[in-house]
Structures are given as C-alpha cells and as structure tokens.
Coordinates of C-alpha atoms in Angstrom, one line a residue:
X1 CA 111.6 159.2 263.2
X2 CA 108.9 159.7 265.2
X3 CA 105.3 160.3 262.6
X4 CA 103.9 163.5 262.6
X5 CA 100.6 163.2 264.7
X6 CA 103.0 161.8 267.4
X7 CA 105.5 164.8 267.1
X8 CA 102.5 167.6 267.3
X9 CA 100.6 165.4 270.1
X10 CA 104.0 166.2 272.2
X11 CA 104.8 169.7 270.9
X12 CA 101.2 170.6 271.6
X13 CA 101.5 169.1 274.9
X14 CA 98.2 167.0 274.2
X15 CA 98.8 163.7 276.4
X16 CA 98.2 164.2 279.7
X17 CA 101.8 162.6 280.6
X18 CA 103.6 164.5 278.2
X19 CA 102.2 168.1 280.0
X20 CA 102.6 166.5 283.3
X21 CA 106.6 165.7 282.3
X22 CA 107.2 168.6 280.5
X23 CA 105.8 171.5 283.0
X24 CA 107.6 169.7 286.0
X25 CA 110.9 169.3 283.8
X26 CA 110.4 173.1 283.1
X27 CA 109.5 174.4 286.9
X28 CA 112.6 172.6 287.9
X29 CA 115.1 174.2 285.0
X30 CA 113.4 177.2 286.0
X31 CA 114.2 176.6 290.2
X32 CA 117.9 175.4 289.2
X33 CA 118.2 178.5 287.0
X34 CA 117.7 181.0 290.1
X35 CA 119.2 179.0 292.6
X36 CA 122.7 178.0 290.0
X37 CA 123.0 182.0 289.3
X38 CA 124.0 182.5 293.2
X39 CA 126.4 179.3 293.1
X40 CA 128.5 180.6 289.8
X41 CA 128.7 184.3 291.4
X42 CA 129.6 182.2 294.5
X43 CA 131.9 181.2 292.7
X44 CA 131.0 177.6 293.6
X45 CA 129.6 176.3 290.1
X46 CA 131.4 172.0 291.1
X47 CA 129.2 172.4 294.4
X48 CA 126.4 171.2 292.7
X49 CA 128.4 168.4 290.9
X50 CA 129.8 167.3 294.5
X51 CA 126.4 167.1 295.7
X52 CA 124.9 165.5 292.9
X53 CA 127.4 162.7 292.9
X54 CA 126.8 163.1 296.7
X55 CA 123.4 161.5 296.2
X56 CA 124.1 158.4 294.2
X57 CA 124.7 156.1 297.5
X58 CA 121.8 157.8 299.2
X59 CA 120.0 156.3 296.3
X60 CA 121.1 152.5 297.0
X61 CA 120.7 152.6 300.5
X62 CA 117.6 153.7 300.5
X63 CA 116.6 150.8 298.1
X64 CA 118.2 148.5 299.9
X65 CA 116.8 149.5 303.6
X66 CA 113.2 150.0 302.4
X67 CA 113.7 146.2 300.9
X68 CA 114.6 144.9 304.1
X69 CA 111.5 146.7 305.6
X70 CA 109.1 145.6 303.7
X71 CA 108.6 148.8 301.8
X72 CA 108.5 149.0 297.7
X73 CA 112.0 150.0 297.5
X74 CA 111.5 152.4 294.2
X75 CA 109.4 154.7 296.2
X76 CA 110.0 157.7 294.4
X77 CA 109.9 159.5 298.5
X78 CA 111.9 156.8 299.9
X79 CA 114.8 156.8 297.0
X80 CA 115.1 161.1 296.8
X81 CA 114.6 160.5 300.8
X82 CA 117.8 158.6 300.9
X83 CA 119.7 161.0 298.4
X84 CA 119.0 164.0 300.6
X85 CA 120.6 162.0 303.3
X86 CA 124.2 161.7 301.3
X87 CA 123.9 164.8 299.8
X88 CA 123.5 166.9 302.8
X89 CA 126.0 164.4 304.2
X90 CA 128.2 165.3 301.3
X91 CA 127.6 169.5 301.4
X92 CA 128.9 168.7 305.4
X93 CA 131.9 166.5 304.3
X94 CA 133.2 169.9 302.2
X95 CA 132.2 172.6 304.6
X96 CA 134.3 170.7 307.3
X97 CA 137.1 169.7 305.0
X98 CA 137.7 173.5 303.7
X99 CA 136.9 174.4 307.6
X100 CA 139.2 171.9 309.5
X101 CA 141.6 171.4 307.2
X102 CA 144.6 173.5 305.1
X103 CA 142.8 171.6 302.1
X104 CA 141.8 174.0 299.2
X105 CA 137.8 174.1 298.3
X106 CA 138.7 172.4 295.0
X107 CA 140.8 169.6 296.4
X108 CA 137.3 169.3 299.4
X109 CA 135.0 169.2 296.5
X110 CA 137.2 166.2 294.1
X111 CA 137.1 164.4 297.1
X112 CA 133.8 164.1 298.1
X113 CA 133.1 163.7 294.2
X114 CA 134.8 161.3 293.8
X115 CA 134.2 159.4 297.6
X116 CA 130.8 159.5 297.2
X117 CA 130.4 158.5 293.0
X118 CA 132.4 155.3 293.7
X119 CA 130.6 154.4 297.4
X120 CA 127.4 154.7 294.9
X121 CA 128.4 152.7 292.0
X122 CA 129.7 150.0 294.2
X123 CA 126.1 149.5 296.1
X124 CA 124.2 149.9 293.0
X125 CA 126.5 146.7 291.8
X126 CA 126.1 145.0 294.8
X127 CA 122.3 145.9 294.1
X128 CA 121.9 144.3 290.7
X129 CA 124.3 141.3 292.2
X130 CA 121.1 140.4 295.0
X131 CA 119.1 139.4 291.9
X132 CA 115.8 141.7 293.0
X133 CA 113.7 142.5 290.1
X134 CA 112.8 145.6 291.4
X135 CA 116.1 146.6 291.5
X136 CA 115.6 147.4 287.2
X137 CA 115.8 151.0 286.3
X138 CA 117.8 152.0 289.2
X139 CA 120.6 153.0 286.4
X140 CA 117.9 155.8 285.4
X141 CA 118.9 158.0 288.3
X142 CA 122.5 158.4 286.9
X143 CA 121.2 159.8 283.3
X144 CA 118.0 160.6 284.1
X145 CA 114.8 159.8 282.6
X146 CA 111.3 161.3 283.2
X147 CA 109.2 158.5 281.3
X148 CA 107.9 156.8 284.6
X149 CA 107.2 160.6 286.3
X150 CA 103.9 160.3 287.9
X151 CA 101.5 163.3 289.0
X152 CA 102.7 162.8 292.6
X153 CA 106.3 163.0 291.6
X154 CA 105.0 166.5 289.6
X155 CA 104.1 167.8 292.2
X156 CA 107.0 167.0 294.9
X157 CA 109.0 168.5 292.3
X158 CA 106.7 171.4 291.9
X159 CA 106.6 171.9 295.8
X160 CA 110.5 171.5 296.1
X161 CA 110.8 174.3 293.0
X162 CA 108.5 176.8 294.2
X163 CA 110.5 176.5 297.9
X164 CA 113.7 177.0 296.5
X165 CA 112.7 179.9 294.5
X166 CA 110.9 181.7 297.3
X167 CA 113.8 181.3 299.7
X168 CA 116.0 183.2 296.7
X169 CA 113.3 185.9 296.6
X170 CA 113.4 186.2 300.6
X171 CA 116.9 185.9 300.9
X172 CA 118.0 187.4 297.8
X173 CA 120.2 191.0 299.6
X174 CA 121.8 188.3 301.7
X175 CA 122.9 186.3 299.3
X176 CA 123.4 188.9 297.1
X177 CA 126.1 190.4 299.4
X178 CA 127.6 186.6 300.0
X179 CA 128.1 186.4 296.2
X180 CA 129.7 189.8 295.8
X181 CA 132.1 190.9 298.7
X182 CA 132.0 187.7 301.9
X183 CA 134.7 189.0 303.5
X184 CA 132.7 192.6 303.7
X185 CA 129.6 191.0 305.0
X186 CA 131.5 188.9 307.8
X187 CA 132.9 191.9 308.4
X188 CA 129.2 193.8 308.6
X189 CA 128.5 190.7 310.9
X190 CA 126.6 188.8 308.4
X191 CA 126.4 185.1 309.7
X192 CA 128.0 184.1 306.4
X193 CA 128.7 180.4 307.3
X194 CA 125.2 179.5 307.7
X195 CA 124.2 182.0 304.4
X196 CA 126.6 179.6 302.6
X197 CA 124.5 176.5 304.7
X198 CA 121.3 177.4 303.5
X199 CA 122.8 178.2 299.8
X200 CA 124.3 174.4 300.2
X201 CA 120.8 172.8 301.6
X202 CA 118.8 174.7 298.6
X203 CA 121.3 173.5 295.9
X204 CA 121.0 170.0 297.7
X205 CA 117.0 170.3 297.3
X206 CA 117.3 170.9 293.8
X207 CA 119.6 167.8 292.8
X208 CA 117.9 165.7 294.9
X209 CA 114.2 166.1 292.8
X210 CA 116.3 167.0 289.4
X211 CA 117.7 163.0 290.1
X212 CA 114.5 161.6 288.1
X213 CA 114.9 163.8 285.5
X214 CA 118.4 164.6 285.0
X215 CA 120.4 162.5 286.8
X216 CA 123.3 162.7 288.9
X217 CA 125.9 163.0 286.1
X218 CA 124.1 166.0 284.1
X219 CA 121.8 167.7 287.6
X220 CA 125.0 170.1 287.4
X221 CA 124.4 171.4 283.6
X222 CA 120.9 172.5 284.7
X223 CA 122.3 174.3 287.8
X224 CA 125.7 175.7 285.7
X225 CA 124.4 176.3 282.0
X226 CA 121.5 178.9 282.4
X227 CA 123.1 181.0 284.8
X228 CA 126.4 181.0 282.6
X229 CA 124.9 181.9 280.1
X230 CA 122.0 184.6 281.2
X231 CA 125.6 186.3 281.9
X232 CA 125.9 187.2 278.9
X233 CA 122.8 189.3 278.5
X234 CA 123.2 191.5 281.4
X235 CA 125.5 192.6 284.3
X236 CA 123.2 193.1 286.6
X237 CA 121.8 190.3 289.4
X238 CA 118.2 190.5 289.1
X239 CA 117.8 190.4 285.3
X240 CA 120.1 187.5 285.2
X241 CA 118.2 185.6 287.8
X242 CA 115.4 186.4 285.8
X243 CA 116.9 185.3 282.4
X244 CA 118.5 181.5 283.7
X245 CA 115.2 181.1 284.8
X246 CA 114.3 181.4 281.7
X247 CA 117.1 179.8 280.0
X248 CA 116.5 176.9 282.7
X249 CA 113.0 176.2 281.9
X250 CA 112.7 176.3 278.0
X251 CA 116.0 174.2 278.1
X252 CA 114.1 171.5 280.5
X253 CA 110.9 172.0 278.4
X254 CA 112.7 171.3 275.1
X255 CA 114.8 168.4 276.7
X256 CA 111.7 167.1 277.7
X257 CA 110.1 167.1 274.6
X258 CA 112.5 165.7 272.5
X259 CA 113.2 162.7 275.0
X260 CA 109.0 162.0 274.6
X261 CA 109.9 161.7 270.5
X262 CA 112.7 159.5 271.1
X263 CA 112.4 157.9 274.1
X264 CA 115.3 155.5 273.4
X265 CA 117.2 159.1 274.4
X266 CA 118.1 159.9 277.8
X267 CA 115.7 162.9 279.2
X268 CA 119.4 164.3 281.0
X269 CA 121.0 164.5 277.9
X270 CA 118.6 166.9 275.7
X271 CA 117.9 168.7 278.2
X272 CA 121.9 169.3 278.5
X273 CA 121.9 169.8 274.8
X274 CA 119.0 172.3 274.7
X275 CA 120.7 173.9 277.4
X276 CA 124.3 174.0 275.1
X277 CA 122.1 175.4 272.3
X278 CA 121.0 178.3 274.3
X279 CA 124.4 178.6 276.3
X280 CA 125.7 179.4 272.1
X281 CA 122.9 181.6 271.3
X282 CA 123.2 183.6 273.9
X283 CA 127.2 183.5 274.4
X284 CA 127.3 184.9 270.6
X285 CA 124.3 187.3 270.7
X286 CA 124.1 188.2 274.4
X287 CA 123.7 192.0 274.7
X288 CA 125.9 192.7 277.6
X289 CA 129.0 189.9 276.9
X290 CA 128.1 188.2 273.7
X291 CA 130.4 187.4 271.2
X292 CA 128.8 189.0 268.2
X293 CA 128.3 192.4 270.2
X294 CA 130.9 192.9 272.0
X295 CA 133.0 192.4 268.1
X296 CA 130.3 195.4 266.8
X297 CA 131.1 198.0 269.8
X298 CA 134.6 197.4 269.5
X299 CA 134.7 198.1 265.5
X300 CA 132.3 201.2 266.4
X301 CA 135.0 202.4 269.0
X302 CA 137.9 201.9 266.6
X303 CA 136.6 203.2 264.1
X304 CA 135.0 206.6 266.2
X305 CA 139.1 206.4 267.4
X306 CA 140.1 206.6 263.5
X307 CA 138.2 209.4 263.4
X308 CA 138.9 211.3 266.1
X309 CA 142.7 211.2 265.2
X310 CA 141.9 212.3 261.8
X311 CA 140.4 215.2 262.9
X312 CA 142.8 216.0 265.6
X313 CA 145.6 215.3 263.0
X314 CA 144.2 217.8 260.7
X315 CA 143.6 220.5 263.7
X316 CA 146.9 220.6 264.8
X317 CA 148.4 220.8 261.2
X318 CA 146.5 223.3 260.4
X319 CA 147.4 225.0 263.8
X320 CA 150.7 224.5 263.3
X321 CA 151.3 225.6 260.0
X322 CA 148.9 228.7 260.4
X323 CA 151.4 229.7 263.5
X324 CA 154.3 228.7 260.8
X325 CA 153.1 230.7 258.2
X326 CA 151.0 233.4 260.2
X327 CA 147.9 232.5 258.9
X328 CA 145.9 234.3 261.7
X329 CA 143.4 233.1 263.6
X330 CA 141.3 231.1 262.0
X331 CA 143.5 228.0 261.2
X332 CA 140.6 225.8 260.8
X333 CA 140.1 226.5 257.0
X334 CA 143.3 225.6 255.4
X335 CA 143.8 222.5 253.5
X336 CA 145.7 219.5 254.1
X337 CA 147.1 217.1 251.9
X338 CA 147.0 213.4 252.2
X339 CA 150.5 212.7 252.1
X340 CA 150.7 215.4 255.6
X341 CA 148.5 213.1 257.3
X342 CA 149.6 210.0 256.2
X343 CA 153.2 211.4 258.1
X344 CA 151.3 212.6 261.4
X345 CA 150.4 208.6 262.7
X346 CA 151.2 205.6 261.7
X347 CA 148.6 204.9 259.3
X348 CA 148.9 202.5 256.0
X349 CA 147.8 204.4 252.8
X350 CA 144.6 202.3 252.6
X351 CA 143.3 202.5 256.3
X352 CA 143.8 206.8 256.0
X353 CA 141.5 207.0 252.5
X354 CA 139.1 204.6 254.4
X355 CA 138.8 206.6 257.3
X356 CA 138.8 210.1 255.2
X357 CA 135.8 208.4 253.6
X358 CA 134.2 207.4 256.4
X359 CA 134.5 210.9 257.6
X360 CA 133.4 212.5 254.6
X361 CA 130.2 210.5 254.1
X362 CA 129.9 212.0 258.4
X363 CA 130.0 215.2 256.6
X364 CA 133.1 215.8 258.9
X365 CA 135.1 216.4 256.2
X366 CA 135.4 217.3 252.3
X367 CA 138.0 217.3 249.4
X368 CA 139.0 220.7 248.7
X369 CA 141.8 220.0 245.7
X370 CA 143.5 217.4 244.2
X371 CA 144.1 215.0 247.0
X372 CA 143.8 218.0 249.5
X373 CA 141.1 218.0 252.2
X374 CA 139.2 220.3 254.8
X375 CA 137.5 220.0 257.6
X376 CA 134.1 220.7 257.2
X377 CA 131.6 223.1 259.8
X378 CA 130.2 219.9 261.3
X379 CA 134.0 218.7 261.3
X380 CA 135.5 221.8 262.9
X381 CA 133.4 221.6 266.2
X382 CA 134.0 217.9 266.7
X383 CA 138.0 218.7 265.9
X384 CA 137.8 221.3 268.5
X385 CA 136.0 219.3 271.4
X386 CA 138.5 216.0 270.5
X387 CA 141.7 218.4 270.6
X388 CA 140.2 220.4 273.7
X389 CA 139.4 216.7 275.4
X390 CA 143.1 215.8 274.8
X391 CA 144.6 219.0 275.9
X392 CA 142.5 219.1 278.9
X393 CA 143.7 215.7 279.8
X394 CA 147.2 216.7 279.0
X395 CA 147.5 219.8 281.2
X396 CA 145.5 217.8 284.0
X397 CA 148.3 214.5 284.1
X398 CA 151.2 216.8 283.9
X399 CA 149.3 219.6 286.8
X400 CA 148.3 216.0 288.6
X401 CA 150.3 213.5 287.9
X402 CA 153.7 215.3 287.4
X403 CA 154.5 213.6 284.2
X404 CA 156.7 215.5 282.1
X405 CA 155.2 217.9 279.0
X406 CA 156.8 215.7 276.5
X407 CA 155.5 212.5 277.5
X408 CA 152.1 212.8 278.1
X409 CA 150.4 213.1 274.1
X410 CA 150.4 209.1 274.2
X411 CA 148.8 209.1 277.4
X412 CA 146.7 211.3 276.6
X413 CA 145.6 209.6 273.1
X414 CA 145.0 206.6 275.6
X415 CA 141.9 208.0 277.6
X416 CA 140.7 210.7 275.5
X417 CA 138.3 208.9 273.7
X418 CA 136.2 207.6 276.4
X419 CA 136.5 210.7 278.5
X420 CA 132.5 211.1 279.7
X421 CA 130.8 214.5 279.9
X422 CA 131.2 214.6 283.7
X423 CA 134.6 213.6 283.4
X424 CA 135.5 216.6 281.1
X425 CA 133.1 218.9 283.5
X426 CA 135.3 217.9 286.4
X427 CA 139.0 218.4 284.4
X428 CA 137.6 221.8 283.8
X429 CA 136.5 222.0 287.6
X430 CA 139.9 220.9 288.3
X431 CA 142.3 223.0 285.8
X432 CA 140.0 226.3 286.5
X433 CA 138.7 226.7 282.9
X434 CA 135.0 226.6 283.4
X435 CA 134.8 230.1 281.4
X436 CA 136.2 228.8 278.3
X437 CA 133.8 226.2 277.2
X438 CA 134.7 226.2 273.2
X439 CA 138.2 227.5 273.3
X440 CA 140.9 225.6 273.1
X441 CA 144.0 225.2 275.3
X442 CA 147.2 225.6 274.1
X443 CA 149.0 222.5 273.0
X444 CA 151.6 221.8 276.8
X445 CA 154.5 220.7 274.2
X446 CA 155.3 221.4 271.6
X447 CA 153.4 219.8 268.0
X448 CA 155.9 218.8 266.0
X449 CA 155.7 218.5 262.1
X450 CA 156.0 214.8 260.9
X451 CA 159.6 215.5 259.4
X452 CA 161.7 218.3 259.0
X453 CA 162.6 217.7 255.5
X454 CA 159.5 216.0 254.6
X455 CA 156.8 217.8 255.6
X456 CA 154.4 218.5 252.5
X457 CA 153.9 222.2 250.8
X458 CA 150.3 223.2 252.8
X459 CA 147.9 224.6 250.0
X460 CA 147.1 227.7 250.7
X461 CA 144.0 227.8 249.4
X462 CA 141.1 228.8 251.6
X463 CA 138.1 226.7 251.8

C-alpha cells in the first residue's frame, strides 16, 4: 500500500508528472467520450476495436524502419506515426470489404481484427528476437501505461483531443443525421460515405494517441464505456455527448491516479475499471434508463393503474346498481362492499385492501360501514375523469376502429391510463363532445355484474 503522503501527493495532483499524466489521460477520456457517443449511435461500437488492433503492426514497423534509419526507434511521433498508418490502412480494409464484397460489417470488422492483431504480434516477436535493447517496453503499447508520458507527448495528445472534439462540434447535424436515419440523408443527398470517412479517421486519431495510455486491447473501453453509459441519463444527443465526456474524463483521471499509486498496475486497466464503476452507477441510477428508476416509475404506474381500476370499479357498480335499483341520479354516493369489488377484477384479497388503503390515505376513498366503502369528493371527480377517459376511448375504437361493442373494455383498460390531456382533447374533437366536459358517456356495452348469483346485497346506506 502506497503511504499516505504518497497517496495525497497524487490525489492532490502535486508532482509535476502526475498532473501532466493525469490531465492528458483526462482530455483524452473526455475526446473518446464525444467522439465513442457517435460510433455506438452508429451503431459501430467494434470499429474502434478493429482500428485499435489495426495499429499494433503500425507500431512494429515503425520501430523497425526508424532503426534502420538511424532514428531512436521509440520516438513517441515515429511509433503513433506508424500506427496511424495501419489504422487508417485498417478503417480502408473494412470500408472496401463491406463496399466490394457480400461480406456483412461484422464478419469485415473480425477480419481485420483479427489480420491485423496477429501481423502485429508476429513483428513485435520478431522484434524482441533482433536482440535491440531499445526494443524494451514496446509490450506497453498493448496494455497501456502512461509512466514514461512526457510534456511533449501531453500535448500531442492534448492537440489530437481538442481536434477531434471540435470537428464533433462543427460537424455535429451531420453526424447527427448519419447516426439516426443514413438511408434518409443519402436520400437528402448527404455525402454519407465520406461522413462515415471522416467519423472512421477521427476514431483512428483517438486510438492512435490513446495507444500510450490505454493500449490497443482496452483503447475500445474508453471509446465504448462512457457513451454507453451517459445513455442512461438522457435520450437526447447533446446531453449525452456532454455527459461521456464527462464519464470519459473522470474515468481516465481516476485510472490515472490509481496506476501512479500502484504502478506495478497497468494505466489501461483502471482506467477500464473506473470506467466499469461509472458504467454501474450510472446503468442503476441513470435518470432516463437506469435500473433503479425505471423499477420506481413502473411501481408508480402500477400502482396509479390499481387505483384507477378501483375507482372505475366502484363507479360502474355504483352505476349499475343505482340503474338496478333506481337510485336516481346521483349514483356516486352509495356504498360498496369489498367482497363486490373483489368479484369485479381479478384481484387477490390482499392486493384489493392494499390498494383500498392506498386510496384512502389519497383521500380518494373512505370506509362507510363494516367492510363497506365510498368514494370520497376528491375520489368522485378522479372516478369520473378515469371512467369518462375509458368510455371516450371505447366509443372512439369501435366509431374508428370498427371493433365490436363487446370487445373493446380490455382494449380500452389497455391505453386509458396513459391517455395525455391532448389526446383526450382530440377524442373529444373526434367523437363531437367538446360541450360535455364533466359528463360522462354512457357505458357502449353493457356492465355486467360479477355474477349473477353472486353478486353482493349493495348497502343502501347513503354516505
């Protein structure tokens, strides 16, 4: 364990090294953020593991050609230099593979993977065979490790992340339409093979100066992760960019950090992990897709469902039996035992007194007798507007849709509950009932008691 001075020098960002490492590991989480948000709408997320395994031989070459010249073969400029080289080679080798051939994208992108990996594992062996001393370290581009990062290389990457991000910002209705609809904006006229180009060279310019830090194995988690998981905080494109950048940069920040401590631990690897850790948080807490709530929205709809059918369960028995029994107009007020409603859906004893509590600590409804209960004020103009919702929608699928009268209650139970206010303004448009805002039509078939012989005695005490 690292001792504590040590851990708050790096947390603190004191050392000069350790703020130059962790600001350029952070400005390049934050570039692959943006630019990884278009490639998962694009439905491309393995492009940037293609192209990252793309680079690997570009590596060795270089080394090995700057070693015949004369030139310090672990240039930083001279190795990324060479992996631009493969990689664009490699973002060409798919682009004509899915072009000229009947090959799928997915079977393009394994086999330039997989071409390009082993053509790069073979030269870096051939590499450590020649015996050059120089030739240590070269591993460190496969996991990554941003121990050796000098100033020069923080700014190259700085350079290559700000350039990236502005072309997003410039391009960003182009691209936005290439994510979303292609076929629409080659039909528009967009030049949408050269918009997928550009989107292949940018994602090329990020692996190529994430090598140092990430390496080719993990560049794809920094391009992937953050834009997965800033999905689940909103469905719209510009505050997702906005959040993976985000994500991106405190994930390559953290990762950075925590390979300072330990520096046995590959820098590619927590910055993966730290990426994970937010890809968790945000995939259980995310506001617009998380886990957590998503699970509360649906209990709130079930349970606002429960209640709705309570009340529109006690509405029509009341309606029905005031018709029965002549009651007169004012239904509303009569009482209905538990065992009635219990009979109108199919309801288990305990879910029914749970969602009659629920409903009575709303102040929807209240016990009247002994195991009787009535809809309250508050309760009678919510019953109303659910059974006018579901009546409306009722008269409108069998005017509409010409379903039959006696088949469209379950329909109707389907949709009524997230019927909007415009929605409900244009059925009434529709079915010509603009003048009757608070009445309620007519039931189109007819309510029928739970069972003939085993219907309950209504009270007939008023509330």
């Amino acid at each position: 364990m690292p001792a504590f001075d040590t851990a708050l020098r790096v947390l603190t960002l004191q050392d000069y090294n350790t703020r130059l490492v962790v600001l350029a590991a952070a400005l390049l989480g934050l570039a692959a953020g943006v630019i990884g948000t278009f490639m998962l709408l694009r439905k491309r997320a393995l492009l940037g593991d293609a192209l990252s395994h793309a680079t690997l031989p570009g590596v060795g070459l270089a080394f090995v050609l700057a070693n015949l010249v004369g030139v310090a073969g672990k240039s930083l400029p001279v190795l990324l230099t060479g992996a631009a080289v493969t990689g664009v080679l490699g973002a060409g080798a798919i682009l004509m593979i899915r072009r000229y051939t009947r090959l799928k994208e997915d079977a393009a992108l394994g086999i330039t993977l997989s071409v390009f990996f082993g053509a790069g594992v073979a030269l870096l062996g051939v590499i450590q065979q020649m015996g050059a001393s120089s030739a240590a370290g070269l591993e460190t581009y496969i996991y990554g490790s941003t121990a050796s990062m000098t100033a020069i290389d923080a700014w190259f990457i700085a350079g290559a992340a700000g350039l990236v991000v502005i072309a997003c910002a410039i391009l960003f209705k182009e691209f936005r339409l290439l994510c979303f609809d292609a076929g629409f904006a080659q039909g528009q006229g967009w030049p949408v093979g050269v918009l997928d180009v550009v989107l292949a060279g940018l994602v090329v310019t990020i692996v190529v100066v994430g090598l140092q830090a990430v390496g080719v194995i993990l560049i794809i988690a920094m391009l992937i992760v953050p834009a997965a998981a800033a999905r689940f905080w909103s469905d719209r494109l510009a505050p997702i960019i906005c959040v993976a950048a985000l994500i991106g940069a405190f994930s390559a920040a953290v990762g950075a950090m925590v390979s300072a401590l330990f520096p046995r631990l590959p820098s590619g690897a927590m910055i993966v992990l730290a990426a994970l850790i937010m890809f968790s948080l945000s995939m259980l807490c995310g506001a617009a897709r998380g886990v957590a709530p998503h699970w509360l929205r649906h209990r709130r709809l079930n349970r606002r469902m429960d209640t709705q059918h309570l009340l529109r369960a006690m509405y029509e028995a009341q309606e029905l039996y005031a018709t029965r029994d002549s009651f007169g107009a004012t239904p509303l007020a009569c009482n209905i035992e538990f065992d009635d409603l219990l009979r109108r859906r199919s309801w288990a004893p305990s879910s029914l007194r749970r969602i009659v509590r629920r409903a009575e600590r709303s102040g929807l409804v209240r016990p009247a007798e002994s195991d009787c209960w009535v809809l309250t004020a508050l309760g009678r103009i919510h019953a109303v507007r659910v059974v006018r919702n579901h009546r409306l929608w009722e008269v409108y699928l069998i005017t509409y849709a010409d379903l039959a009268p006696s088949h469209v209650d379950r329909d109707a139970d389907r949709i009524e509950h997230v019927l909007s206010p415009e929605m409900i303004a244009e059925l009434e448009s529709l079915l010509e009932r603009d003048d009757q805002h608070l009445a309620v039509p007519a039931s189109p078939h007819e309510i029928q008691a739970p069972s003939t012989d085993t219907v309950a005695p209504m009270s007939r005490t008023r509330a």
